[in-house]
Short mmCIF file of C-alpha atoms and ligand atoms in Angstrom, two decimals:
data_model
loop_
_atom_site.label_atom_id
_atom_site.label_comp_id
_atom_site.label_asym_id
_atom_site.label_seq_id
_atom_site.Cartn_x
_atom_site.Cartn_y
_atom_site.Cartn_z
CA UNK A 160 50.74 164.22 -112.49
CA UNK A 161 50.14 161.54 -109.71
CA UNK A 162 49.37 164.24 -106.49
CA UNK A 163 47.93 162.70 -103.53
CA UNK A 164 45.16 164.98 -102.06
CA UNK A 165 43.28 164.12 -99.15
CA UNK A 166 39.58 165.27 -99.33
CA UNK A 167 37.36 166.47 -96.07
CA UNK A 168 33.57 166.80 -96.24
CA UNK A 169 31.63 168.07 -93.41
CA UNK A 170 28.85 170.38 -94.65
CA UNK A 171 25.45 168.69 -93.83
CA UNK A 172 25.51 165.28 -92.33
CA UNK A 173 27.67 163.30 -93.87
CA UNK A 174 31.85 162.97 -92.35
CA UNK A 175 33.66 162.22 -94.90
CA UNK A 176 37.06 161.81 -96.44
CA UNK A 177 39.20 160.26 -98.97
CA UNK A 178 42.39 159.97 -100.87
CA UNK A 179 42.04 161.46 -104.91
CA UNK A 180 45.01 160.22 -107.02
CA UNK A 181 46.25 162.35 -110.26
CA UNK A 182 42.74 164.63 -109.70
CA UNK A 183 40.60 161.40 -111.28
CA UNK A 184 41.27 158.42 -109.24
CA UNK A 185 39.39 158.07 -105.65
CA UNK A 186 41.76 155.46 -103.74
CA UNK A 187 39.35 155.53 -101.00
CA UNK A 188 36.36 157.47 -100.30
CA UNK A 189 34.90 156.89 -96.76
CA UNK A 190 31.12 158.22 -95.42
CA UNK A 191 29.98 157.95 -92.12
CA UNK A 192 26.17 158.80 -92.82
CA UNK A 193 24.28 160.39 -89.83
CA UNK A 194 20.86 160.26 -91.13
CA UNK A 195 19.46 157.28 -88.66
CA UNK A 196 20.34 159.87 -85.86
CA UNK A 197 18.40 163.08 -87.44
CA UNK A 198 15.88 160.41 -88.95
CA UNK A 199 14.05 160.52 -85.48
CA UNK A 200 13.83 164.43 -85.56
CA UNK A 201 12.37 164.37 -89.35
CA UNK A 202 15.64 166.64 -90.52
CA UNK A 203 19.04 167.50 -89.86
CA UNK A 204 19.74 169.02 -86.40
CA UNK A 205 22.96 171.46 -86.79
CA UNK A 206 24.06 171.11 -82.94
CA UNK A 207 24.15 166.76 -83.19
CA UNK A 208 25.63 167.37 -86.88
CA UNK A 209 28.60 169.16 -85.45
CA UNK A 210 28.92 166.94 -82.44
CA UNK A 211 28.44 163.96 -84.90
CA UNK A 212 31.29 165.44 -86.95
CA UNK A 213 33.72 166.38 -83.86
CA UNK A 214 33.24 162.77 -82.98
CA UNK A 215 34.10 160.92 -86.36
CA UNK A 216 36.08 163.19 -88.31
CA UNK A 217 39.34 161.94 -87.03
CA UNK A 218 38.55 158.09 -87.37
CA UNK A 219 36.84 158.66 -90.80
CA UNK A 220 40.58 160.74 -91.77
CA UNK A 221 42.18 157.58 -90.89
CA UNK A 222 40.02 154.93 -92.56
CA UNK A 223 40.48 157.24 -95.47
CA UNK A 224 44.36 157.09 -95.29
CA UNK A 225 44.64 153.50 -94.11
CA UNK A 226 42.03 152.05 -96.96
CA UNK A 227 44.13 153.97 -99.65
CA UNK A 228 47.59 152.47 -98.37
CA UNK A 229 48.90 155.69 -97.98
CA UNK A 230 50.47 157.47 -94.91
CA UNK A 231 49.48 161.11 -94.26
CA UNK A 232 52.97 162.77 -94.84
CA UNK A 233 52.41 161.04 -98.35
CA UNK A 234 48.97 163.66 -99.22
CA UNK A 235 50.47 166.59 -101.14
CA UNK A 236 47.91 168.66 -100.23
CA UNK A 237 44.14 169.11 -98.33
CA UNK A 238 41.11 169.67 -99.94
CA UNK A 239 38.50 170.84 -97.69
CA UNK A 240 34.40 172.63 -97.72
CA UNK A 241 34.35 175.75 -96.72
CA UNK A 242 31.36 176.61 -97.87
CA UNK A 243 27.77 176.53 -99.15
CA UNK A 244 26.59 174.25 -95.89
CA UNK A 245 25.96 174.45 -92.05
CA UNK A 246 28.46 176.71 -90.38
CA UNK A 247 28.80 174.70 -87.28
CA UNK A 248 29.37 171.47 -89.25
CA UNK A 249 32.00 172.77 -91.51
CA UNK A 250 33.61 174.29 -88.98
CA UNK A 251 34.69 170.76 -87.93
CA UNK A 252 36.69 170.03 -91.01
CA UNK A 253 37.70 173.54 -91.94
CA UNK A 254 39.78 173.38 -88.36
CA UNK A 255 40.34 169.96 -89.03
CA UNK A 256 41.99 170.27 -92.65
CA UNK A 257 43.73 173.13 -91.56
CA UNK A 258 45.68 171.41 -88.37
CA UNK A 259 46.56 168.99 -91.00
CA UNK A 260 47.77 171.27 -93.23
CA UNK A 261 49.90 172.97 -91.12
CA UNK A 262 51.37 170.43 -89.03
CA UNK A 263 52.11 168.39 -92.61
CA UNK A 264 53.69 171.81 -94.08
CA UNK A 265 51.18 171.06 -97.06
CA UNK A 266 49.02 173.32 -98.84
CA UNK A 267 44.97 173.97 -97.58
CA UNK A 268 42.37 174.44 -100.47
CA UNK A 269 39.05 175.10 -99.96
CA UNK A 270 36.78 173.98 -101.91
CA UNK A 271 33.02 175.31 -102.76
CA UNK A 272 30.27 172.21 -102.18
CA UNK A 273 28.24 172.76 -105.10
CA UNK A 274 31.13 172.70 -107.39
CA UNK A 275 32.69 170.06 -105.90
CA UNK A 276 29.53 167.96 -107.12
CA UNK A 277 29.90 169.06 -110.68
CA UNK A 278 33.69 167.61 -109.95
CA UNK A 279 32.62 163.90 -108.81
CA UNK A 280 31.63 163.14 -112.96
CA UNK A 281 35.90 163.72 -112.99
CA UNK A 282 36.24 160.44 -111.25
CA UNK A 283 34.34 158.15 -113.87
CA UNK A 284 35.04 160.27 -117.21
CA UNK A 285 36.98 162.13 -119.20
CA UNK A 286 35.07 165.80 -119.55
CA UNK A 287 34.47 167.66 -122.24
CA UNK A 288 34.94 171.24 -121.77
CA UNK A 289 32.66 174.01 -121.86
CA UNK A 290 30.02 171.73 -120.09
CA UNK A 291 26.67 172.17 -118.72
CA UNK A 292 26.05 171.01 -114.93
CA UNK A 293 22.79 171.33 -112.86
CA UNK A 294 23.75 170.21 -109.00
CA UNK A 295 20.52 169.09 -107.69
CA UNK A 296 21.04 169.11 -103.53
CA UNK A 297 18.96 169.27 -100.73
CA UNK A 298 19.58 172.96 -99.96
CA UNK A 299 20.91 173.84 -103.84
CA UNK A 300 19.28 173.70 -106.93
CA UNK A 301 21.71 175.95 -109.19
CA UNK A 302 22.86 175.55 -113.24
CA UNK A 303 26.35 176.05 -113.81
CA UNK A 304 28.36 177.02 -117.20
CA UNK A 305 31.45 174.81 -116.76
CA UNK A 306 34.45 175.99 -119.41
CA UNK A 307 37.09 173.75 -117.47
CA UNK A 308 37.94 172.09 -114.10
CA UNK A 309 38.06 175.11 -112.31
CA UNK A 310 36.10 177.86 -113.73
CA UNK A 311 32.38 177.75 -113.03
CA UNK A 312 29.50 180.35 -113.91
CA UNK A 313 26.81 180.72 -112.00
CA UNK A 314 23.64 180.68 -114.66
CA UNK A 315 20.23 179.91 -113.16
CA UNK A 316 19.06 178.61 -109.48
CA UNK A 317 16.32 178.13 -107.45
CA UNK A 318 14.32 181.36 -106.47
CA UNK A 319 13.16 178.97 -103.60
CA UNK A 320 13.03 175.68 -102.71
CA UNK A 321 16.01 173.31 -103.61
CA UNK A 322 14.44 170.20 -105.38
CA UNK A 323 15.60 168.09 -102.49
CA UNK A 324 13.79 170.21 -99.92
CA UNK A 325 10.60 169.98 -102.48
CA UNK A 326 11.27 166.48 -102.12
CA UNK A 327 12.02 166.54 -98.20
CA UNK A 328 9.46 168.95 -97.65
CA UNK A 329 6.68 166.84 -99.42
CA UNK A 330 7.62 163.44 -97.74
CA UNK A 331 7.16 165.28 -94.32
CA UNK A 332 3.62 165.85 -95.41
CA UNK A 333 3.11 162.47 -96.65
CA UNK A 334 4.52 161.33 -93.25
CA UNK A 335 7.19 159.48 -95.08
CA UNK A 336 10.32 158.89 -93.31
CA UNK A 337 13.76 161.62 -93.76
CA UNK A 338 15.69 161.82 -96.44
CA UNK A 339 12.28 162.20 -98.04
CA UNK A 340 13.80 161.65 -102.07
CA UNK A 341 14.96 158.14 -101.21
CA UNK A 342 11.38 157.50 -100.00
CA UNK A 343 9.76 159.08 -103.11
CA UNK A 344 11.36 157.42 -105.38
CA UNK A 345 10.89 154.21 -103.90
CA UNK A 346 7.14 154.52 -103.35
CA UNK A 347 7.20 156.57 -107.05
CA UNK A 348 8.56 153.43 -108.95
CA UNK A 349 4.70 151.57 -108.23
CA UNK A 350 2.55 154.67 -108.91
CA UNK A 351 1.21 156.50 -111.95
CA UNK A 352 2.80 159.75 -112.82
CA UNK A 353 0.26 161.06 -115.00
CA UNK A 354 -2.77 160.51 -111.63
CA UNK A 355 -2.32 164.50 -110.64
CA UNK A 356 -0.97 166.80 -112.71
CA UNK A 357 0.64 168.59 -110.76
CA UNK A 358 2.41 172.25 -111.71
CA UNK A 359 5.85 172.28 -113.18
CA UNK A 360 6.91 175.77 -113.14
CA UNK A 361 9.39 176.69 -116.38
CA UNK A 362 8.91 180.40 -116.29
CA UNK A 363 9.43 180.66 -119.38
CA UNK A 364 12.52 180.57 -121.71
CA UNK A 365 14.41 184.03 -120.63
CA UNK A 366 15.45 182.52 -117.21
CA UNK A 367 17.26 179.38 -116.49
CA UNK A 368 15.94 179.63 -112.56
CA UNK A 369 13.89 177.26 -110.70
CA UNK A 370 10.84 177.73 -108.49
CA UNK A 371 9.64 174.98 -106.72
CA UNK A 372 7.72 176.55 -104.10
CA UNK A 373 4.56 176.49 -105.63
CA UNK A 374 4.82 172.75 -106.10
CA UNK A 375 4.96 172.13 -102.50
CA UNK A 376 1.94 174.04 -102.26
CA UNK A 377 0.10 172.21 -104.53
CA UNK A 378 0.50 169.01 -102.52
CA UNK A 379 -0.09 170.75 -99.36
CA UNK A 380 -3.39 171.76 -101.03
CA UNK A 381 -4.37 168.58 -102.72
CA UNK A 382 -3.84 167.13 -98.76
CA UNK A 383 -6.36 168.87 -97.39
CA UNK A 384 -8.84 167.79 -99.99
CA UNK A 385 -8.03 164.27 -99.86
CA UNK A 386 -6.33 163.70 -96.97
CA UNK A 387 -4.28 160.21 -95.30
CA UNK A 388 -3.62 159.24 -98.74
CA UNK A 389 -1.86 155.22 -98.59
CA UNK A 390 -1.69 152.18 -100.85
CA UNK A 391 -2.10 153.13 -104.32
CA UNK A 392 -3.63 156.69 -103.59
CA UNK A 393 0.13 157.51 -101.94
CA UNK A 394 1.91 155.97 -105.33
CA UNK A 395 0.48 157.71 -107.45
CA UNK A 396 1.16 160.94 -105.70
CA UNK A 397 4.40 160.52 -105.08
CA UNK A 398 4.93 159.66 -108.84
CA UNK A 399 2.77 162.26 -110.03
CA UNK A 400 5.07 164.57 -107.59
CA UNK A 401 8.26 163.38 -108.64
CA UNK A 402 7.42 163.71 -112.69
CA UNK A 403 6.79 167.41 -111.89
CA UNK A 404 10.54 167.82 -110.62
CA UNK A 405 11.70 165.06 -113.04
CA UNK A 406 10.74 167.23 -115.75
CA UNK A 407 11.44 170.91 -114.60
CA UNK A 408 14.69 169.98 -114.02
CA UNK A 409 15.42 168.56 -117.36
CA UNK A 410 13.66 170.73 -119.42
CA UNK A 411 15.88 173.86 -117.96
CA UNK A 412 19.32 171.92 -118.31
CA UNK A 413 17.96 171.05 -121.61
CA UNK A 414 17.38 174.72 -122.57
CA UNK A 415 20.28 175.63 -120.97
CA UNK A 416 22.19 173.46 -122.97
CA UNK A 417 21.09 175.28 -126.23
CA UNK A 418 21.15 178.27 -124.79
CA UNK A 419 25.20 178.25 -124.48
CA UNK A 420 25.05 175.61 -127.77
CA UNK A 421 27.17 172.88 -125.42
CA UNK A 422 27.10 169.32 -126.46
CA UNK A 423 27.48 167.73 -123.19
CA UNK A 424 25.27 167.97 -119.32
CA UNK A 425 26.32 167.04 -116.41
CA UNK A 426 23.85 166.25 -113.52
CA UNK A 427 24.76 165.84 -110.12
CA UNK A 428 24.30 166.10 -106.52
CA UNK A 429 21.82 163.97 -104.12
CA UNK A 430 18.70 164.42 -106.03
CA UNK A 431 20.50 163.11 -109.04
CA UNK A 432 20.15 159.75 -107.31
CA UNK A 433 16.19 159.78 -108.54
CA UNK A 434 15.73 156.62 -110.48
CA UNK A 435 13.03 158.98 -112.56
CA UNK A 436 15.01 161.63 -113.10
CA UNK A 437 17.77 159.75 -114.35
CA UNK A 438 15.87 158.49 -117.00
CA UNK A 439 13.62 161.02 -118.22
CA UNK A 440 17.04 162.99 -118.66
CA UNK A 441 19.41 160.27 -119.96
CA UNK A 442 16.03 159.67 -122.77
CA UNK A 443 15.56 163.83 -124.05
CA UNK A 444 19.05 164.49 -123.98
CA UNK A 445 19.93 161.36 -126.18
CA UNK A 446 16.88 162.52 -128.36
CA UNK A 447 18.76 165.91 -128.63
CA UNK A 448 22.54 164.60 -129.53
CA UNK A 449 24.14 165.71 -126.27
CA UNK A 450 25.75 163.82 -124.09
CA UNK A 451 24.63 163.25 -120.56
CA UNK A 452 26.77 162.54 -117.22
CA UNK A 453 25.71 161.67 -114.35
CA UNK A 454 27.88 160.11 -111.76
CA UNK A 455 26.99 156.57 -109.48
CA UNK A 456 24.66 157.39 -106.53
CA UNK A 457 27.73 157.31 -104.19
CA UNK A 458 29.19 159.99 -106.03
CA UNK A 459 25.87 162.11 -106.26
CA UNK A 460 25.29 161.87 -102.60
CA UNK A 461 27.72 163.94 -100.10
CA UNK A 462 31.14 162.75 -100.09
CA UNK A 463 34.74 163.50 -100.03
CA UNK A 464 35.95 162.32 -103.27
CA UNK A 465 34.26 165.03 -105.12
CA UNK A 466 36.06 167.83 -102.71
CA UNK A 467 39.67 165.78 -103.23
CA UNK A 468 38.44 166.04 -107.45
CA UNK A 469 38.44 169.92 -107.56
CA UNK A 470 40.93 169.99 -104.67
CA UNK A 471 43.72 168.29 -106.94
CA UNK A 472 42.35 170.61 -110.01
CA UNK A 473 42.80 173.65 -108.34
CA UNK A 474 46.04 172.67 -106.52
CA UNK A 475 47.35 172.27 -110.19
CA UNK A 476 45.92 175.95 -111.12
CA UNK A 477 47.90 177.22 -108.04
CA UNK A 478 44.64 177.91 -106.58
CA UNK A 479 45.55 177.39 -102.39
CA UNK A 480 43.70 178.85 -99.80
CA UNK A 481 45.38 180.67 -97.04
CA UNK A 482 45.18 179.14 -93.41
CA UNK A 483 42.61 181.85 -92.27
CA UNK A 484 39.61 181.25 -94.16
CA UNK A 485 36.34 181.11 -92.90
CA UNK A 486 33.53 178.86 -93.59
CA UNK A 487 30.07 180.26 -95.29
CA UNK A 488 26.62 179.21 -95.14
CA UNK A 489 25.19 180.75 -98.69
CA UNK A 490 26.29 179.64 -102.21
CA UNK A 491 28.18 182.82 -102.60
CA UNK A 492 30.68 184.06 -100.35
CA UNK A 493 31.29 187.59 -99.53
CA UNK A 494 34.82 188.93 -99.60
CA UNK A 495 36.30 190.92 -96.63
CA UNK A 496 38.85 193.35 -98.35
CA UNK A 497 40.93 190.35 -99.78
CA UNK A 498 41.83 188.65 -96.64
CA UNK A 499 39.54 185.18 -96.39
CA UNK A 500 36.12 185.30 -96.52
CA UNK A 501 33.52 186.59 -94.00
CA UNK A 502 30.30 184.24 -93.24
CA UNK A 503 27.21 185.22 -95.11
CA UNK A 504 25.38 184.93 -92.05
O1 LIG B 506 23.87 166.34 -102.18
P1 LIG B 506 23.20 165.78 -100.98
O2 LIG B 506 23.61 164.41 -100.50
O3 LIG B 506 23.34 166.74 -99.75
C1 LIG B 506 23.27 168.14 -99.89
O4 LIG B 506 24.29 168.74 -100.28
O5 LIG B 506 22.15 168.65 -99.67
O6 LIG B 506 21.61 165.80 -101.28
C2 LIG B 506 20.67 165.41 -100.33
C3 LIG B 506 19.32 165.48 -100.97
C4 LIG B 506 18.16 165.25 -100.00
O7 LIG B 506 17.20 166.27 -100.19
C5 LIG B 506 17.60 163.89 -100.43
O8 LIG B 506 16.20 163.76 -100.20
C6 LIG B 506 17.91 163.90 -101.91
O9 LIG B 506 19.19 164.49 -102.00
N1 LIG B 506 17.92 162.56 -102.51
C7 LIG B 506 17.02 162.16 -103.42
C8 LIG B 506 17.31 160.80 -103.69
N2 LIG B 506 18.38 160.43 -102.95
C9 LIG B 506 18.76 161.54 -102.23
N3 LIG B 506 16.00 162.82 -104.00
C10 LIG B 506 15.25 162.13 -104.88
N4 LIG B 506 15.45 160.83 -105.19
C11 LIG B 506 16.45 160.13 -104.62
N5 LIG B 506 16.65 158.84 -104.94
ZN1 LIG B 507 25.70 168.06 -101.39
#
């Protein structure tokens, strides 16, 4: 089936949008990255995200349309976030997505973020059904069961931290500039990751959670004793820092992975970016015969082809959202007696 969906991401700080043919094929895919503006403030703002987002959604909707060749009474339906992410921000393109959708007669389907990451690896390959998939974000760090393109069970996540905020948070302290992973793994690539050792908290092989608040600490700590690290000193750290997420993270999708005896990972969101991590897993999961996806950086970082992916999947399931839904911040949304969703403010 050849449905045009038009995709609308606005959870964080990223306005995006773009055009998904057949559920696999992103004829556009448009960004419109804010972080120069919340650069200066050392993390995203929510008030100047939502501005941000009033102001560009429209022209970014339009790029979208016009760099796919396609006019908007063409889309066959909207795919939109509605949830995990900033409730101001996704606000804008909820309302957005659903003036579309109603003045186009088309149908609205909202669309879960962390999911939606999982969904970008649909753009570059065929899947392979039941599937593991760790999204690594900046405010999600969750391990998902996938059994097909729209069923998805929830089975380990961070009990803290997100491995993007470890990252974040530990660039902050290094006075390196926001989005602290980009910087890490830049400064990383020149270090030694054996210098510190820092802690890598598994917890052991009942639990497929994260913790990654004690790793934070650990730098915090190691500041004080030797602090203003630079030049090498700061490589190394940040190496020795990164290897400690590196290898958390793929040691639990590993077990995870023979836990639920699947042959194929997927690994996505943001952090999946990390030239370190990227390797470490792409070398033990080709050691252990199972196959390992992770999508290009542009599709691991926020953007709108993803949401259009599961929007086209779930269109095809019958899966539409009514025009009253609400957005919500947390990864799980709390149902109001059937009728939408309430916030989980
Ligand atoms: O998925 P994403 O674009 O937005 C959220 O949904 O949060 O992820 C953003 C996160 C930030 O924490 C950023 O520091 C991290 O992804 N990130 C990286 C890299 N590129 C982005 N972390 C480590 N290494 C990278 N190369
Ligand atoms: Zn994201």
């Amino acid at each position: 089936m050849r449905d045009l969906i038009l995709g609308i991401e606005t959870s964080c700080d990223e306005t995006a949008a773009a055009v998904i043919e057949g559920g696999k094929k992103a004829l556009s895919s448009v960004v419109a990255s804010q972080a120069d503006i919340h650069k200066e403030y050392g993390g995203v703002v929510p008030e100047i995200a939502s501005r941000k987002h009033v102001e560009l959604i429209l022209a970014v909707i339009e790029k979208a349309l016009g760099d796919a060749g396609k006019d908007r009474e063409e889309i066959q339906g909207i795919a939109v976030t509605n949830g995990p992410g900033l409730i101001g921000s996704l606000m804008v393109g909820l309302s957005t997505a659903k003036a579309f959708a109603y003045g186009l007669g088309r149908p609205l389907i909202g669309v879960n973020h962390l999911e939606a990451h999982l969904s970008a690896v649909h753009l570059e390959h065929e899947a392979e059904f039941p599937f593991v998939g760790l999204v690594v974000s900046g405010g999600h760090t969750s391990i998902y069961l996938v059994k097909g393109y729209t069923e998805f069970e929830l089975i380990g996540k961070t009990r803290d931290d997100a491995a993007g905020e470890a990252f974040d948070k530990a660039a902050k302290v290094l006075g390196l500039e926001y989005p602290g992973g980009v910087a890490i793994d830049r400064l990383a690539r020149e270090g030694n990751p054996e210098a510190i050792r820092f802690p890598r908290a598994f917890m052991g092989a009942e639990t497929l959670d994260f913790s990654f608040s004690g790793l934070k600490t650990s730098l915090v700590y190691y500041l004080r004793k030797y602090p203003d690290p630079d030049g090498e000193r700061l490589r190394d750290i940040c190496s020795s820092y990164q290897e400690a997420i590196a290898e958390t993270l793929t040691e639990k999708t590993l077990l995870a992975a023979k836990k639920f005896g699947v042959g194929s990972v997927v690994i996505a969101g943001g952090v999946a970016c990390n030239s370190r991590l990227r390797a470490l897993a792409k070398e033990r999961f080709e050691e252990e015969g199972i196959t390992l996806r992770i999508p290009s950086p542009a599709l691991c970082t926020d953007n709108a082809a993803m949401i259009g992916a599961l929007g086209a999947a779930k269109l095809r399931q019958g899966e539409t959202s009514e025009l009253n839904i609400h957005p919500y911040s947390t990864s799980r949304p709390r149902y109001f007696r059937g009728r939408g969703m309430v916030s989980g403010l």
